[in-house]
Coordinates of C-alpha atoms and ligand atoms in Angstrom, one line a residue:
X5 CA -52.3 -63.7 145.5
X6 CA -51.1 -63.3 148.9
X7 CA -53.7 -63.7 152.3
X8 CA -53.6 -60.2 154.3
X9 CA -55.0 -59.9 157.9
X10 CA -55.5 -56.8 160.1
X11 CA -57.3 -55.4 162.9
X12 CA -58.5 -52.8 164.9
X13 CA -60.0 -52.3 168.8
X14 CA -63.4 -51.3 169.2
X15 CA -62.6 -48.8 172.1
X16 CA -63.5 -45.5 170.6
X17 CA -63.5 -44.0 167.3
X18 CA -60.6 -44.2 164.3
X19 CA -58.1 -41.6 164.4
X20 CA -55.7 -40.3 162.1
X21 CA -53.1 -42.7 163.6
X22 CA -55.2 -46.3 162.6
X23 CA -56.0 -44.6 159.0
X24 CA -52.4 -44.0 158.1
X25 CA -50.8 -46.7 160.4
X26 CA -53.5 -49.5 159.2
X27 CA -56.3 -48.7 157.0
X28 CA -54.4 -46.9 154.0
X29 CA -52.3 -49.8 153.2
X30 CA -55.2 -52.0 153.5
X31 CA -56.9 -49.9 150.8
X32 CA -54.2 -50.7 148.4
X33 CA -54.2 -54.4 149.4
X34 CA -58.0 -55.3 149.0
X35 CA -57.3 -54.5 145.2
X36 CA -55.3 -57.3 144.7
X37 CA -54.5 -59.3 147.2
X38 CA -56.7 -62.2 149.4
X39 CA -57.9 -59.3 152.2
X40 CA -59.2 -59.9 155.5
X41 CA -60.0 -57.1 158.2
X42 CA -61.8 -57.9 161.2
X43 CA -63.0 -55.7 164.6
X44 CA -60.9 -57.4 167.6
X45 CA -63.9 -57.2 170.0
X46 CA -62.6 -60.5 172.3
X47 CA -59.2 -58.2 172.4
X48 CA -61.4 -55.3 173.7
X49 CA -62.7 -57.7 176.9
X50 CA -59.6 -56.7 178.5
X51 CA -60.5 -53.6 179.6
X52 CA -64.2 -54.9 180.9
X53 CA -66.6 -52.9 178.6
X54 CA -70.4 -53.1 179.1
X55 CA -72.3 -55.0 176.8
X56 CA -74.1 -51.8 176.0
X57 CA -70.7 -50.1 174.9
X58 CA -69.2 -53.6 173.2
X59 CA -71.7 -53.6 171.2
X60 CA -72.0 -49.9 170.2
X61 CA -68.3 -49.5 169.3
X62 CA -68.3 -52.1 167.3
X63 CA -71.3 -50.8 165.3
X64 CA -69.1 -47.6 165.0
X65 CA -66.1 -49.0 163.7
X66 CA -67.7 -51.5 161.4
X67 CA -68.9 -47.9 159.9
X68 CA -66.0 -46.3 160.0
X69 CA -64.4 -49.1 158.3
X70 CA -66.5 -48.8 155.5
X71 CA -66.5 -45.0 155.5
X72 CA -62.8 -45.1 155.0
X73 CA -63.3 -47.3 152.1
X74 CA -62.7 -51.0 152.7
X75 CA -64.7 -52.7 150.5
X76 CA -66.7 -55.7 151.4
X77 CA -67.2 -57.2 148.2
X78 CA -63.0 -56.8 147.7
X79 CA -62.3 -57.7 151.3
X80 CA -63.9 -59.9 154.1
X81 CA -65.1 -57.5 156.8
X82 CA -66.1 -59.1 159.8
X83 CA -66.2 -59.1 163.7
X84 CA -63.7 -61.4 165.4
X85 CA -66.6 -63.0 167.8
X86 CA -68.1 -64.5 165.1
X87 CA -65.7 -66.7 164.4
X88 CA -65.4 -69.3 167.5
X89 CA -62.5 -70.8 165.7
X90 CA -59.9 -68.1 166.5
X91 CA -60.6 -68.5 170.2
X92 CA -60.2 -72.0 169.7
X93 CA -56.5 -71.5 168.3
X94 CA -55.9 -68.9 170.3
X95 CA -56.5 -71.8 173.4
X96 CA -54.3 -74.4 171.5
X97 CA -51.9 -71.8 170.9
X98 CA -51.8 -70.6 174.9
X99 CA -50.1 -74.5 176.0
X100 CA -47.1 -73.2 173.9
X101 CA -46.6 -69.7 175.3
X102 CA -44.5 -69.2 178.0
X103 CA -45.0 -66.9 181.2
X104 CA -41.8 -66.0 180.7
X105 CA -41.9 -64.5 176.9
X106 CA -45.4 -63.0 177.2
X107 CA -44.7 -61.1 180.7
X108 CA -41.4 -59.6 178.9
X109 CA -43.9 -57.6 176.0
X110 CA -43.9 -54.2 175.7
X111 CA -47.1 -54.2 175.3
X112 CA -47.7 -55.8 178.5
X113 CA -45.6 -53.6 180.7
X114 CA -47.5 -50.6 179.0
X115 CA -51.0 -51.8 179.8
X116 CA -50.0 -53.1 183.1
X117 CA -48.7 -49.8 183.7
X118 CA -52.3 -48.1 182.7
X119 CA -54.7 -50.6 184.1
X120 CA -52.6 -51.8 187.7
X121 CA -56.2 -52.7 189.2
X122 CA -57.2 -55.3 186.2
X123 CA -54.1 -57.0 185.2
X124 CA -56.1 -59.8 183.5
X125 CA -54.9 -63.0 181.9
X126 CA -56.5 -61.6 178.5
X127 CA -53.4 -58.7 179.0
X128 CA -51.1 -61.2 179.3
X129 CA -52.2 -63.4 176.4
X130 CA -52.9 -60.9 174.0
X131 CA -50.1 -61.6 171.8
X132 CA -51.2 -65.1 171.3
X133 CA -54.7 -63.8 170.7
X134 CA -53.4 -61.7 167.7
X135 CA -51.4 -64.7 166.7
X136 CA -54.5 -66.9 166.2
X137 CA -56.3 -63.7 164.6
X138 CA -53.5 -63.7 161.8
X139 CA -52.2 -67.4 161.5
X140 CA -56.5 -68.5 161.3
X141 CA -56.2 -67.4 158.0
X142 CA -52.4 -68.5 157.2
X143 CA -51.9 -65.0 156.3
X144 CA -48.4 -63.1 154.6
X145 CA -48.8 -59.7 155.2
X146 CA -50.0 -57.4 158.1
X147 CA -50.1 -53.9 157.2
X148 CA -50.2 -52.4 160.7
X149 CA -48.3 -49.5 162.3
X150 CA -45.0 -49.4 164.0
X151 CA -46.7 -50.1 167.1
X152 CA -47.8 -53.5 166.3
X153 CA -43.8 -54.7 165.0
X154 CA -43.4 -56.5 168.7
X155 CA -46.4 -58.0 168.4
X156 CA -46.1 -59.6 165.1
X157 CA -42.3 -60.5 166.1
X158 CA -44.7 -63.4 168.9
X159 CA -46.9 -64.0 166.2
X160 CA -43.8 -65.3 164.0
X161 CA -42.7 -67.2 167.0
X162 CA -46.3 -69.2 167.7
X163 CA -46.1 -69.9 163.9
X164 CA -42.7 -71.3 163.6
X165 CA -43.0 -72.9 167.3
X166 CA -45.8 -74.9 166.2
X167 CA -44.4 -75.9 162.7
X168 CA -41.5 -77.3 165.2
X169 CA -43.4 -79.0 168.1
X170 CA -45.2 -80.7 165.0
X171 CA -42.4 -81.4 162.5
X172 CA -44.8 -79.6 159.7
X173 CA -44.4 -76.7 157.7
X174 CA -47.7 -75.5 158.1
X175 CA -48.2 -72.1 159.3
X176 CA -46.5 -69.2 157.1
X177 CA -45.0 -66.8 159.5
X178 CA -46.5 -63.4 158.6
X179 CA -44.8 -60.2 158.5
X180 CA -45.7 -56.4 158.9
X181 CA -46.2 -54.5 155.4
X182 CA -46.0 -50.8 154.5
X183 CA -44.9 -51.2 150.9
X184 CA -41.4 -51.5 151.2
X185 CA -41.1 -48.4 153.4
X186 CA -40.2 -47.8 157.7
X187 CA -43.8 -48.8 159.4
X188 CA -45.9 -45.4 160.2
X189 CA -46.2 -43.9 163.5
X190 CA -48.5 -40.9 163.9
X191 CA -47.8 -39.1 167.2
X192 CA -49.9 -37.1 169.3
X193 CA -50.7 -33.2 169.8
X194 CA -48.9 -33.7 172.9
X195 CA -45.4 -33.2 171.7
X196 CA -44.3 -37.0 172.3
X197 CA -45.5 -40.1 172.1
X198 CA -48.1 -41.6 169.5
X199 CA -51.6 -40.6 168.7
X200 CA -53.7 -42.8 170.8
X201 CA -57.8 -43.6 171.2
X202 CA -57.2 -43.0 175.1
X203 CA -54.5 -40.3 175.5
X204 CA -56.5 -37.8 174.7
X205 CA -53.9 -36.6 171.7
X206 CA -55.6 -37.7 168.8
X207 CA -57.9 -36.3 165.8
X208 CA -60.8 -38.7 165.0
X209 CA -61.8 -39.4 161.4
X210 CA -65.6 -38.7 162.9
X211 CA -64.7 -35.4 164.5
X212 CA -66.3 -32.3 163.6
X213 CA -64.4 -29.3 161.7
X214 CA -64.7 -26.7 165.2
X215 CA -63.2 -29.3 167.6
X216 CA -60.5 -30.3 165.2
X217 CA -59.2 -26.9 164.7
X218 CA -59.5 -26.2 168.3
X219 CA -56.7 -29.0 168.9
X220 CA -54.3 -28.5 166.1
X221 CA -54.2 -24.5 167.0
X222 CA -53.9 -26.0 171.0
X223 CA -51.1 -28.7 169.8
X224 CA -47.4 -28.8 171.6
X225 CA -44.9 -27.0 169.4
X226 CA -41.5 -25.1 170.8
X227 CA -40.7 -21.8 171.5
X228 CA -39.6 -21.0 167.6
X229 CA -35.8 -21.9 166.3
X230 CA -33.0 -19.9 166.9
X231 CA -30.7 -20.4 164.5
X232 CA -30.6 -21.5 161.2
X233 CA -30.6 -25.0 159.8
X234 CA -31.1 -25.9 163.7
X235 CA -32.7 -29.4 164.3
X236 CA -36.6 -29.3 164.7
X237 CA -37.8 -29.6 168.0
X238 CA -39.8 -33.1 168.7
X239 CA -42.8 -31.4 169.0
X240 CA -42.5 -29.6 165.6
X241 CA -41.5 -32.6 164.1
X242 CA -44.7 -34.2 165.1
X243 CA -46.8 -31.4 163.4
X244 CA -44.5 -32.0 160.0
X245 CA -45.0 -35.9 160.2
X246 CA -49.1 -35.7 160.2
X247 CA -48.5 -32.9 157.4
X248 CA -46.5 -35.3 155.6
X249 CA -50.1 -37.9 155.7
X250 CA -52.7 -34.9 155.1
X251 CA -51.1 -32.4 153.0
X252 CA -49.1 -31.8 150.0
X253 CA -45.3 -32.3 149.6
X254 CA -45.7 -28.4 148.0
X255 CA -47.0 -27.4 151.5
X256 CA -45.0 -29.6 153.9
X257 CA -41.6 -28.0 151.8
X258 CA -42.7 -24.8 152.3
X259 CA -43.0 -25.2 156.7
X260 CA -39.9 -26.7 156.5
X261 CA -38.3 -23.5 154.7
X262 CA -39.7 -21.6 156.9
X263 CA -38.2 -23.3 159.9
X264 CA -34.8 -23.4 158.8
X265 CA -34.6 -19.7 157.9
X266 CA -36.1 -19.3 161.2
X267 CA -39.0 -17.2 160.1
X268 CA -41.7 -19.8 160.9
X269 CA -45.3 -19.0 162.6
X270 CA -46.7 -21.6 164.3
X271 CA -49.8 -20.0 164.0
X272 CA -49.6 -20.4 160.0
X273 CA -48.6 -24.1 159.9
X274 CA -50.9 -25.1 162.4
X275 CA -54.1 -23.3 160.5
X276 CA -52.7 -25.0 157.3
X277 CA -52.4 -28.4 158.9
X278 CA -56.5 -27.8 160.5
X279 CA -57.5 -27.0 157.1
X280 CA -55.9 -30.0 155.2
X281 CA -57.0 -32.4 158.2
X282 CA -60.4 -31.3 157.8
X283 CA -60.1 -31.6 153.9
X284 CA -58.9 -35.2 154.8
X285 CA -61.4 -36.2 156.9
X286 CA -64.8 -34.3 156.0
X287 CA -65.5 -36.7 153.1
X288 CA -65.4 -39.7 155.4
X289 CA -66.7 -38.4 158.5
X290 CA -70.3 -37.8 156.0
X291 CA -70.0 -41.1 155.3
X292 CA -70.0 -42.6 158.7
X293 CA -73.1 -40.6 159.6
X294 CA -74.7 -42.8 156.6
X295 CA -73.5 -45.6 157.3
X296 CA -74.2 -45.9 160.9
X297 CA -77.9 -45.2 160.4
X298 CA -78.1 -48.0 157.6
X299 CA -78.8 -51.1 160.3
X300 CA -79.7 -53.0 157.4
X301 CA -76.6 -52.6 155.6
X302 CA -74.6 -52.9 158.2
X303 CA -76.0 -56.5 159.4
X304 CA -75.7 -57.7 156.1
X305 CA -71.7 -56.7 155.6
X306 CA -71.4 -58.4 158.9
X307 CA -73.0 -61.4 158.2
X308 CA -71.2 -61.7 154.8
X309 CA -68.0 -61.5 156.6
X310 CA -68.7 -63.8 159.0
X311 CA -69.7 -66.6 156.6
X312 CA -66.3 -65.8 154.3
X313 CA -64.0 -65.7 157.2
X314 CA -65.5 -68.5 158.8
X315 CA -64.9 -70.6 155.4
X316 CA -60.7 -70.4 155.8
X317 CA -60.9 -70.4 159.9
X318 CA -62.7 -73.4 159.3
X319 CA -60.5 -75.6 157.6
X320 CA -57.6 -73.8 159.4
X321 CA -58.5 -75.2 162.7
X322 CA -60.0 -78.9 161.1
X323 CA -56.3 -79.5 159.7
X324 CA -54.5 -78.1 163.1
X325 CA -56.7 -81.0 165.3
X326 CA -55.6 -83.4 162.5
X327 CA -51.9 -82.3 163.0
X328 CA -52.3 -82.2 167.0
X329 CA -53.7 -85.5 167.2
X330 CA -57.5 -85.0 167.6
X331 CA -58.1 -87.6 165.5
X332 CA -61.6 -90.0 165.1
X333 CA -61.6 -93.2 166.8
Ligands
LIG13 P1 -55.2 -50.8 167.6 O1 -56.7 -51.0 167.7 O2 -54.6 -50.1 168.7 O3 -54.9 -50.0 166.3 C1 -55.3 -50.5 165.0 C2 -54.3 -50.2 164.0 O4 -53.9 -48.8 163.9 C3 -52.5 -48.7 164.1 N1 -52.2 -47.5 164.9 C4 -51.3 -46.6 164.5 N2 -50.4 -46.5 163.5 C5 -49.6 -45.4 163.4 N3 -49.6 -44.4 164.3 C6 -50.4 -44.5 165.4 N4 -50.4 -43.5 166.3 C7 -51.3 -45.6 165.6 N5 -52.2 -46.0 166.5 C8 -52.7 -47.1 166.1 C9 -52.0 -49.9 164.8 O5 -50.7 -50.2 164.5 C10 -53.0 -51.0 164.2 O6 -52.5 -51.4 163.0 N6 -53.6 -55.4 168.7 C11 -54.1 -54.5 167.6 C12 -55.4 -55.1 167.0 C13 -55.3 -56.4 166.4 C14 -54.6 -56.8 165.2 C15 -54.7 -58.2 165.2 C16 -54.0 -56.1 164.2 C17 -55.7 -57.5 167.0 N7 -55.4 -58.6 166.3 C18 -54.2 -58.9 164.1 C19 -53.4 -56.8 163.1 C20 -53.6 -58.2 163.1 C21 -54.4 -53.2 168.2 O7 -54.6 -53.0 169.4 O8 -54.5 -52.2 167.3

């Protein structure tokens, strides 16, 4: 049985992009595999929440997590603040980062980019943050979206830095997992770019049927091809790739048809793709109306977690002080 970690922001609700990029996978894993999936609420301090909106976004996302399916007695669900020993790593961790490696992220230029009034040190050290997340639990396997590959490239480097500075062969070094197949990246309505919870392109597992329809019929598409077999447009590709998640191979074969003969109506695909979106997420987004108003539920899938996680974070950090030299006089 192999140890799986992955994670999620609290900063706004689950969208189409974190179900198939993240959660999906995860549902296959927790059958077999040693699962852990935890709500990265010391990642989220980056962008200054209130403690008001902390702590009702992680209430939402616990839910959502469940709605979707993850299982708490298959999986340990928990919030990454409970468990003191991942910032502990994440400091020991931090004295064998560089400046250097951690300023040249993607991830970093992005949110620098976004955020150029709060360039925090959390910014800068996230990747060694989501390094102690995964290697806490000397995980394998990361099913995460294509997004996250840079990020799990550092983690690989803390691990095997660490094994080296120490002469052990302790931590595995973990990879991202998609079943053998390309890492998923659901884009936006916008035409380009990835479905995102703060671009304002994305379709929410908890959004209502009207408003969801409203953006698919308002989504980017081009102005129709013009000849046959032509290449399809970035925009219309983007429409095909969430079809390709939501509906059936029948129905993604036939859009396609259409497009290379040119007779295509946006119109068409776009009420199709509403309808099987909706389809997709009605179920779910009943759920998380449950859910949320179960506090009693809730607190105890939370504190659950927090005991199981804290069991293997425990003995995680105990052995790293014993390999660091934190030893008892
Ligand atoms: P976050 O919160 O941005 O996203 C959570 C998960 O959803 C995936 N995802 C997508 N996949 C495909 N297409 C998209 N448009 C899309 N948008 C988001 C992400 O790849 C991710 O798997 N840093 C992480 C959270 C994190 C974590 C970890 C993940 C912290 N520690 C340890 C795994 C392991 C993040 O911000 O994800």
């Amino acid at each position: 049985m192999e140890t799986v970690v992955s994670g999620i922001r609290p900063t706004g609700n689950l969208h189409l992009g974190n179900y198939f990029g993240a959660i999906k996978n995860f549902l296959k894993m927790q059958e077999e595999q040693n699962c852990y999936f935890f709500i990265a609420d010391y990642h989220s301090l980056t962008t200054h929440p209130t403690p008001e909106n902390l702590h009702e976004s992680v209430k939402q996302v616990l839910a959502e997590y469940l709605a979707a399916g993850i299982d708490p007695e298959k999986s340990t669900i928990y919030i990454q603040s409970d468990l003191p020993e991942i910032a502990e790593l994440y400091l020991l961790l931090n004295m064998n980062a560089y400046i250097g490696e951690l300023e040249r992220t993607t991830s970093f230029k992005d949110k620098i980019r976004a955020q150029p009034d709060n360039v925090n040190a959390g910014l800068l050290t996230y990747p060694v943050l989501m390094a102690a997340d995964i290697i806490v639990h000397k995980a394998k396997k990361v099913p995460v979206g294509k997004d996250q590959e840079q990020n799990l490239e550092m983690t690989r480097k803390f691990a095997r830095r660490f094994n080296h500075i120490y002469k052990v062969d302790y931590f595995p070094e973990p990879t991202t997992f998609n079943f053998g197949e390309d890492l998923i990246k659901i884009p936006g309505l916008d035409g380009s770019g990835k479905m995102g919870k703060s671009e304002g392109n994305g379709i929410f597992l908890f959004e209502d049927p009207a408003s969801i329809k409203k953006k698919v019929m308002r989504a980017v598409t081009d102005s129709g091809p013009s000849a046959m077999n032509q290449t399809v447009s970035e925009s219309v590709q983007n429409l095909f790739d969430i079809m390709k998640q939501v509906s059936t191979p029948d129905t993604l074969d036939f859009f396609k048809e259409k497009y290379a003969s040119c007779d295509i109506r946006y119109g068409d695909l776009k009420k199709q793709l509403a309808e099987d979106i909706i389809n997709f997420t009605t179920p779910i987004r009943e759920k998380i109306e449950d859910i949320k108003a179960n506090d009693a539920y809730l607190s105890k899938v939370a504190q659950m977690g927090a005991e199981k996680a804290r069991e293997s974070a425990v003995k995680t950090i105990k052995e790293v002080r014993e390999i660091i030299g934190f030893r008892k006089f």
